[in-house]
PDB file of C-alpha atoms in Angstrom:
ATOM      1  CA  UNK A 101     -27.369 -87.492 -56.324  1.00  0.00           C
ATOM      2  CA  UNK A 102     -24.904 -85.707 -58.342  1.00  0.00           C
ATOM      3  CA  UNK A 103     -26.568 -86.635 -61.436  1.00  0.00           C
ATOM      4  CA  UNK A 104     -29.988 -85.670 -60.170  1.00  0.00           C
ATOM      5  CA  UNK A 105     -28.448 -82.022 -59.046  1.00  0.00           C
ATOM      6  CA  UNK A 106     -26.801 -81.682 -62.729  1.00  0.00           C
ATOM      7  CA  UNK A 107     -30.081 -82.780 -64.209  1.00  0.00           C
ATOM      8  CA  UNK A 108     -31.661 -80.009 -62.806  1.00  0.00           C
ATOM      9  CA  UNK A 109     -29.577 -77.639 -63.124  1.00  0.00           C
ATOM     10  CA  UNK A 110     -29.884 -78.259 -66.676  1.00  0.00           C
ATOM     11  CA  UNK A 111     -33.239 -78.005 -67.098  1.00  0.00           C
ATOM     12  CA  UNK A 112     -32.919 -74.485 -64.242  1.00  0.00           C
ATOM     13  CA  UNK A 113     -30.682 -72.990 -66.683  1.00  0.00           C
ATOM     14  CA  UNK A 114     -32.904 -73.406 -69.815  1.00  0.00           C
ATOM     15  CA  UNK A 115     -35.508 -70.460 -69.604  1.00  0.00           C
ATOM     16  CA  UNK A 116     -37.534 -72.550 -71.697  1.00  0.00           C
ATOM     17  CA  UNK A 117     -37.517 -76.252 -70.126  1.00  0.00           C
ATOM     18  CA  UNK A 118     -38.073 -74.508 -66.844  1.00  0.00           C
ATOM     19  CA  UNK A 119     -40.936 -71.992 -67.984  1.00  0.00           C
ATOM     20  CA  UNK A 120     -42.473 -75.752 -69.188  1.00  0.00           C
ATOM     21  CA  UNK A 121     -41.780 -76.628 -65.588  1.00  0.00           C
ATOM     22  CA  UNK A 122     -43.706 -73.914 -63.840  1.00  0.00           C
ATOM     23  CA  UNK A 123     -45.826 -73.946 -65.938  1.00  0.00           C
ATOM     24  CA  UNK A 124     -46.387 -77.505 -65.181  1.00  0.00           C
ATOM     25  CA  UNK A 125     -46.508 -76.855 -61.113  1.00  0.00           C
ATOM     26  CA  UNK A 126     -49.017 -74.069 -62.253  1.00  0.00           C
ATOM     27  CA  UNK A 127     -51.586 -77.173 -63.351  1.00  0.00           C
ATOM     28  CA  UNK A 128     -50.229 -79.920 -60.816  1.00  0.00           C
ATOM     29  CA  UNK A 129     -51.152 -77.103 -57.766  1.00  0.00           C
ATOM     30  CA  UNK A 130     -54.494 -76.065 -59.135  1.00  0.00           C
ATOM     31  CA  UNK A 131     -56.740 -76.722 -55.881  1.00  0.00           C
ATOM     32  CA  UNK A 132     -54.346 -77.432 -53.464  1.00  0.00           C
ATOM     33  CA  UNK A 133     -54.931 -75.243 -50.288  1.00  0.00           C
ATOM     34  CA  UNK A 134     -52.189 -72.947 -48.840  1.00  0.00           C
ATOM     35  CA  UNK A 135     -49.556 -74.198 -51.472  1.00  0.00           C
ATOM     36  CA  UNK A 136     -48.481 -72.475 -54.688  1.00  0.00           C
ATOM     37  CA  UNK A 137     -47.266 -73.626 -57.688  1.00  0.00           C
ATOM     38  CA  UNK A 138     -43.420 -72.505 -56.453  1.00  0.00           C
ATOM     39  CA  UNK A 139     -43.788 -74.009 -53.546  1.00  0.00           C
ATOM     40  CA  UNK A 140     -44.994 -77.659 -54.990  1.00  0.00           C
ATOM     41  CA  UNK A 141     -41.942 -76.968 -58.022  1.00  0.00           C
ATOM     42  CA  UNK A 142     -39.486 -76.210 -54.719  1.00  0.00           C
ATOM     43  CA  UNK A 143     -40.585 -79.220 -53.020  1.00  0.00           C
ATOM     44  CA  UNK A 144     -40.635 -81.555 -55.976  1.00  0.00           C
ATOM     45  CA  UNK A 145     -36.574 -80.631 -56.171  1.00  0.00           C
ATOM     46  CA  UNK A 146     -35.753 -80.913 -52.395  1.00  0.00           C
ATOM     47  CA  UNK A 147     -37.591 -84.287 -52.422  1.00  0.00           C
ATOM     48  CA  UNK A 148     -35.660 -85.092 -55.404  1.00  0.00           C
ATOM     49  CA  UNK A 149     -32.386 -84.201 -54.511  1.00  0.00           C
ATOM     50  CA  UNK A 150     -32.784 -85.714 -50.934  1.00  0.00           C
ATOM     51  CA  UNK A 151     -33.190 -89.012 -52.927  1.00  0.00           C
ATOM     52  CA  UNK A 152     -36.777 -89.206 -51.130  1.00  0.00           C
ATOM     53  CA  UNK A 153     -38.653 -89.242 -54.471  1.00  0.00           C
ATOM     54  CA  UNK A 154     -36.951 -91.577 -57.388  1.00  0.00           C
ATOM     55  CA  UNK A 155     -35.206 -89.655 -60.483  1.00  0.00           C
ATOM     56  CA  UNK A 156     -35.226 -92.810 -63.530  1.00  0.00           C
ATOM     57  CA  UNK A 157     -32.303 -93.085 -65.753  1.00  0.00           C
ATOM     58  CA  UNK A 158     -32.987 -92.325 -69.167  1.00  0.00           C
ATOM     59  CA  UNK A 159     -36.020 -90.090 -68.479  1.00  0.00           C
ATOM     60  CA  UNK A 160     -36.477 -86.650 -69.568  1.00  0.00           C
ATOM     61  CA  UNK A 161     -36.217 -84.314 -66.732  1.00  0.00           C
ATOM     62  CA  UNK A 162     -39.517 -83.023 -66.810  1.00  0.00           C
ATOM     63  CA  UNK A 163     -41.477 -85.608 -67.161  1.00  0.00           C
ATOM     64  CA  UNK A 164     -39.383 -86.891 -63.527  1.00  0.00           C
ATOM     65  CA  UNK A 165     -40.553 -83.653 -62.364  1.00  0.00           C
ATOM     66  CA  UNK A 166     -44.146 -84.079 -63.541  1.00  0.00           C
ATOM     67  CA  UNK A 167     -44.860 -87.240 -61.974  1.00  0.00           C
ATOM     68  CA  UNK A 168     -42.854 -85.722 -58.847  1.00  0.00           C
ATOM     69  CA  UNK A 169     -44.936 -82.842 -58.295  1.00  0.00           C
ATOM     70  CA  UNK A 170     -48.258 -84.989 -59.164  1.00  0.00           C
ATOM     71  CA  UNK A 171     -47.097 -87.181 -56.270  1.00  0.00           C
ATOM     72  CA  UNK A 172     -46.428 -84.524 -53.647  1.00  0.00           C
ATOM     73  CA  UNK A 173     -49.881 -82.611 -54.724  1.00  0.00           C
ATOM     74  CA  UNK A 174     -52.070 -86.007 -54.364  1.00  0.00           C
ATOM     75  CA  UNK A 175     -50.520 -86.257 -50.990  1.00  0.00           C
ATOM     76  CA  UNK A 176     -50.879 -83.339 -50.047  1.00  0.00           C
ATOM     77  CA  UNK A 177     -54.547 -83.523 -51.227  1.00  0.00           C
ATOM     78  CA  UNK A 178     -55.202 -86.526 -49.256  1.00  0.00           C
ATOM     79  CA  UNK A 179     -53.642 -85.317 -45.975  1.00  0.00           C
ATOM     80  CA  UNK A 180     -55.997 -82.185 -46.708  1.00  0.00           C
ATOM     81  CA  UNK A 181     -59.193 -84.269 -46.990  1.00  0.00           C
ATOM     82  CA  UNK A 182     -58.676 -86.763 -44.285  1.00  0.00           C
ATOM     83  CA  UNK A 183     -57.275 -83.673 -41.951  1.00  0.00           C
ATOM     84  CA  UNK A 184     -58.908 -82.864 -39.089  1.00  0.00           C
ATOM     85  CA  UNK A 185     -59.511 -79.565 -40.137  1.00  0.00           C
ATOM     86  CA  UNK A 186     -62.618 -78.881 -42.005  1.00  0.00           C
ATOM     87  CA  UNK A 187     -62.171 -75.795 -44.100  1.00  0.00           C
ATOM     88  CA  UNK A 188     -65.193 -75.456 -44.927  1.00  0.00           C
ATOM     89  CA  UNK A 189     -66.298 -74.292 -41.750  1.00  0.00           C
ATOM     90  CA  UNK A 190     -65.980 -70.614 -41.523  1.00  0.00           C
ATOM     91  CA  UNK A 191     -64.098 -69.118 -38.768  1.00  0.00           C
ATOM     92  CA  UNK A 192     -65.228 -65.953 -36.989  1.00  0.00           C
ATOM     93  CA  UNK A 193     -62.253 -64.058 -35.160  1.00  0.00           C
ATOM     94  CA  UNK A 194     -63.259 -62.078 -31.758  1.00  0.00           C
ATOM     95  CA  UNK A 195     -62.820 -58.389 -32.377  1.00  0.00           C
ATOM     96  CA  UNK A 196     -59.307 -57.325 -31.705  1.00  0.00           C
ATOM     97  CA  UNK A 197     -57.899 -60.839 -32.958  1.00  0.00           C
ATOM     98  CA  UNK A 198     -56.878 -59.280 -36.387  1.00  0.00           C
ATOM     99  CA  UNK A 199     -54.166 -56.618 -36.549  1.00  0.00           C
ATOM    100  CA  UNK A 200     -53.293 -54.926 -39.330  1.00  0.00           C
ATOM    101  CA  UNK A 201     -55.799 -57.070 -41.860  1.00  0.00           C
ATOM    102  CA  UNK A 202     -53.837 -60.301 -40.639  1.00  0.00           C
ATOM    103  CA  UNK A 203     -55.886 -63.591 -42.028  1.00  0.00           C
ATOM    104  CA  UNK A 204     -56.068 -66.482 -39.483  1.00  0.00           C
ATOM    105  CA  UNK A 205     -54.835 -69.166 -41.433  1.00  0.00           C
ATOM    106  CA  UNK A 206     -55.922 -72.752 -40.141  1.00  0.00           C
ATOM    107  CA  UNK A 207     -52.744 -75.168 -39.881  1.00  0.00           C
ATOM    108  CA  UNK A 208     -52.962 -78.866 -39.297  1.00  0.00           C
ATOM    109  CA  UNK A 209     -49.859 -80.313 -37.537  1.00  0.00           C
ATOM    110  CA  UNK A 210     -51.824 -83.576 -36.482  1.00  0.00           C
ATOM    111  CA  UNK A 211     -52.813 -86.240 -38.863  1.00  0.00           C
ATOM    112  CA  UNK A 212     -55.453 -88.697 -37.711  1.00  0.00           C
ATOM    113  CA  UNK A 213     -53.690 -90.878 -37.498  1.00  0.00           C
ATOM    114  CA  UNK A 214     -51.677 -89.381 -34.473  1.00  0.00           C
ATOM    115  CA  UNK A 215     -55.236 -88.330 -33.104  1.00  0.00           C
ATOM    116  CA  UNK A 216     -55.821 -92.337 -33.039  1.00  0.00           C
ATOM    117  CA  UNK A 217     -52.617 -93.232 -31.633  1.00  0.00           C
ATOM    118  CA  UNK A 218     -52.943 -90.688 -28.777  1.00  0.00           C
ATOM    119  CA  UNK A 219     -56.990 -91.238 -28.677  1.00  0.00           C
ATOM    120  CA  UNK A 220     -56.016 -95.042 -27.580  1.00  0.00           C
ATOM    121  CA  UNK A 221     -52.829 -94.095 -25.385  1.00  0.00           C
ATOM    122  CA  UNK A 222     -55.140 -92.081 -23.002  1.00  0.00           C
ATOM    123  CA  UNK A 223     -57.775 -94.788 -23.166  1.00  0.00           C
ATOM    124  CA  UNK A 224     -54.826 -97.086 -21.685  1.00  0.00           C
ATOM    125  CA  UNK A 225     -53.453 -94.877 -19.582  1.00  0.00           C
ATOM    126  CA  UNK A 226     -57.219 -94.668 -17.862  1.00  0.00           C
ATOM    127  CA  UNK A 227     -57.576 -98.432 -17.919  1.00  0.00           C
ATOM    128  CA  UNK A 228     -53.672 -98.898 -16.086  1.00  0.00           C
ATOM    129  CA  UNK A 229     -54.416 -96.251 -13.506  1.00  0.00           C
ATOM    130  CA  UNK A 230     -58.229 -96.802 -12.736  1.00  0.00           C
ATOM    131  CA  UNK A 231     -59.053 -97.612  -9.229  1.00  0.00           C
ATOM    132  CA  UNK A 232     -56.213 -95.993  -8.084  1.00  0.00           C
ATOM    133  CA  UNK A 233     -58.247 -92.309  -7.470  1.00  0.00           C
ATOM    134  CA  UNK A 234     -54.684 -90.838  -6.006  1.00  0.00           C
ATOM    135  CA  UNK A 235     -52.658 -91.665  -9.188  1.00  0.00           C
ATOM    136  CA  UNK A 236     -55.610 -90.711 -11.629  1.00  0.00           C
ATOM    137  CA  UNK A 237     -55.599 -87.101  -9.816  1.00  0.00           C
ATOM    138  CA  UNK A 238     -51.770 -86.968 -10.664  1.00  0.00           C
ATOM    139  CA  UNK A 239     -52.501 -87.362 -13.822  1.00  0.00           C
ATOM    140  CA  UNK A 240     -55.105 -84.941 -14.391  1.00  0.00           C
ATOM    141  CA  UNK A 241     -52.433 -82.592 -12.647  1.00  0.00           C
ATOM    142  CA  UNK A 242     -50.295 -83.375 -15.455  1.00  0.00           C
ATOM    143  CA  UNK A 243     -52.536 -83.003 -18.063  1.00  0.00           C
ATOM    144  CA  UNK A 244     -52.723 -79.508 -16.723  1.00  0.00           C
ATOM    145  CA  UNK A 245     -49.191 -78.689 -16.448  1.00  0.00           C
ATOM    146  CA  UNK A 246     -48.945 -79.173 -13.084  1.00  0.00           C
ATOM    147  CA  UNK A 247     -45.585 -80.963 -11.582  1.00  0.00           C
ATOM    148  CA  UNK A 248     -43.756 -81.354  -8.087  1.00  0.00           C
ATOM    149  CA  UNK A 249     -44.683 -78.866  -5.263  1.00  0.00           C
ATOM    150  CA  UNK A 250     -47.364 -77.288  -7.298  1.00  0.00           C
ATOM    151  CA  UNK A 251     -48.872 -80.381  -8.869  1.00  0.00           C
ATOM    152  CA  UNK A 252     -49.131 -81.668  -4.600  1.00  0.00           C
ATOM    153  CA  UNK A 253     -50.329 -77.946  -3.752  1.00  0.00           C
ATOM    154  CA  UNK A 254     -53.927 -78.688  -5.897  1.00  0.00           C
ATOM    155  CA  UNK A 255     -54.089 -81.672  -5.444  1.00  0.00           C
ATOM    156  CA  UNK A 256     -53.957 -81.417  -1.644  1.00  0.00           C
ATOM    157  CA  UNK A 257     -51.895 -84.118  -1.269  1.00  0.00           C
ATOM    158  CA  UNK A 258     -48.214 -84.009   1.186  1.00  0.00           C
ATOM    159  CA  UNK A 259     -44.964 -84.367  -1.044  1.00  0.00           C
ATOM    160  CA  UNK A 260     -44.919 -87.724   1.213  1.00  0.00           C
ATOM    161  CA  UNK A 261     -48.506 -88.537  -0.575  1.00  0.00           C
ATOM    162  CA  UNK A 262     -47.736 -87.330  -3.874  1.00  0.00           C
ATOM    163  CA  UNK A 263     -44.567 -88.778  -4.224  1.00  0.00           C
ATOM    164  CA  UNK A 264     -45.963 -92.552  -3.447  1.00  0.00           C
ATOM    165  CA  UNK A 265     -48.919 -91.945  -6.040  1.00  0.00           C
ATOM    166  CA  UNK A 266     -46.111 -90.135  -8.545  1.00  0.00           C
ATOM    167  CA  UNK A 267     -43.917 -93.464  -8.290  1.00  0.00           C
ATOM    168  CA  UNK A 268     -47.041 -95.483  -8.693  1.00  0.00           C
ATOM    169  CA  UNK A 269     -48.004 -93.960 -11.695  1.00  0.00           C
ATOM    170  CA  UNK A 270     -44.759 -94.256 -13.464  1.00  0.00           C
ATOM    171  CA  UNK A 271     -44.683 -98.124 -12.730  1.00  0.00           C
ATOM    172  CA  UNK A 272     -47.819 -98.092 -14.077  1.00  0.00           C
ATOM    173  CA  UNK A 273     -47.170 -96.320 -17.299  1.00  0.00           C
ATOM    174  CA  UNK A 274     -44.253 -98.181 -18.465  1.00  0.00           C
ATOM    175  CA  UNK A 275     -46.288-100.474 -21.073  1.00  0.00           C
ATOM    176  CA  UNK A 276     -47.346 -97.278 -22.584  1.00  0.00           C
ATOM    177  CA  UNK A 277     -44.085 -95.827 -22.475  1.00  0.00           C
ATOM    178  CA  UNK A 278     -42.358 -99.351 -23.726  1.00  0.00           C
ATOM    179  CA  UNK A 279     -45.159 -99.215 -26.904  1.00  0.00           C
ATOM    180  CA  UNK A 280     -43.682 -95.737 -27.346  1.00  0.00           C
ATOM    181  CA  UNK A 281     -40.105 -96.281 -27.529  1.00  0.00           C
ATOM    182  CA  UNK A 282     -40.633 -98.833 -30.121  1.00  0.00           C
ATOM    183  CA  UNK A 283     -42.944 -96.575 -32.703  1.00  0.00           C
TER     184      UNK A 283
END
């Protein structure tokens, strides 16, 4: 790594290499949605000096940072497209919801493949706890938040009764919880 850090600080303190480099990010971030050409250039050197993109011997340091960036913006370009977000679809705020000429800024934390993963969980959860009506309402309580004293309050349920369908439920869920642990 200590090669890849004096690399670029070689090319950093050359006004001219590292114009050529932003002015490289400039082209490589052209289209890509909430990130800026300093922002791909700053990731392209975190994700080379964390070792998690390769830095060849005997290559010129730009070109290593070309084919960096180019990396991290077709990612990011792909995560954008298969996102769940569509933004394309405007967004209208309610009044009120925009202080001070704020923008509301759409952010995807979930990729789909998470959505699938979870989509299929709670499609097995429903198959281990179906025909058991007092376990499938603690679950739903759950879903909401709900837990202990509360979670037996709206249900209707005694702690006695809610305690038997809580214990039932977690014997139930521990092939879902064992397929967790291992991903």
């Amino acid at each position: 790594m200590s090669e890849v850090d004096a690399a670029l600080r070689l090319l950093c303190d050359n006004p001219a290499d590292f114009a050529r480099a932003k002015s490289l990010a400039r082209a490589r971030a052209a289209g890509l949605i909430d990130y800026s050409a300093e922002d791909l250039l700053q990731e392209a050197f975190v994700k080379l000096l964390s070792g998690e993109r390769r830095w060849p011997r005997n290559v010129h340091p730009l070109v290593v940072l070309t084919t960096a960036m180019h990396g991290i913006a077709s990612n990011i370009r792909k995560r954008t497209d298969k996102g769940a977000i569509n933004r394309h679809v405007a967004v209208s705020a309610a009044e009120g919801e925009l202080e001070n000429g704020q923008e509301i800024v759409a952010v995807e934390r979930v990729t789909p493949v998470e959505n699938a993963n979870a989509t299929s969980e709670l499609a097995e959860i429903q198959r281990l706890v179906a025909g058991d009506e007092d376990a499938e309402l603690v679950v739903l309580a759950w879903a909401d938040g709900l837990r202990g004293k509360e979670a037996a309050d709206e249900l209707g349920f005694d702690m006695k009764k809610y305690e038997a369908a809580r214990k039932r439920l977690i014997r139930k869920l521990e092939p879902v919880q064992a397929l967790r642990r291992e991903s």
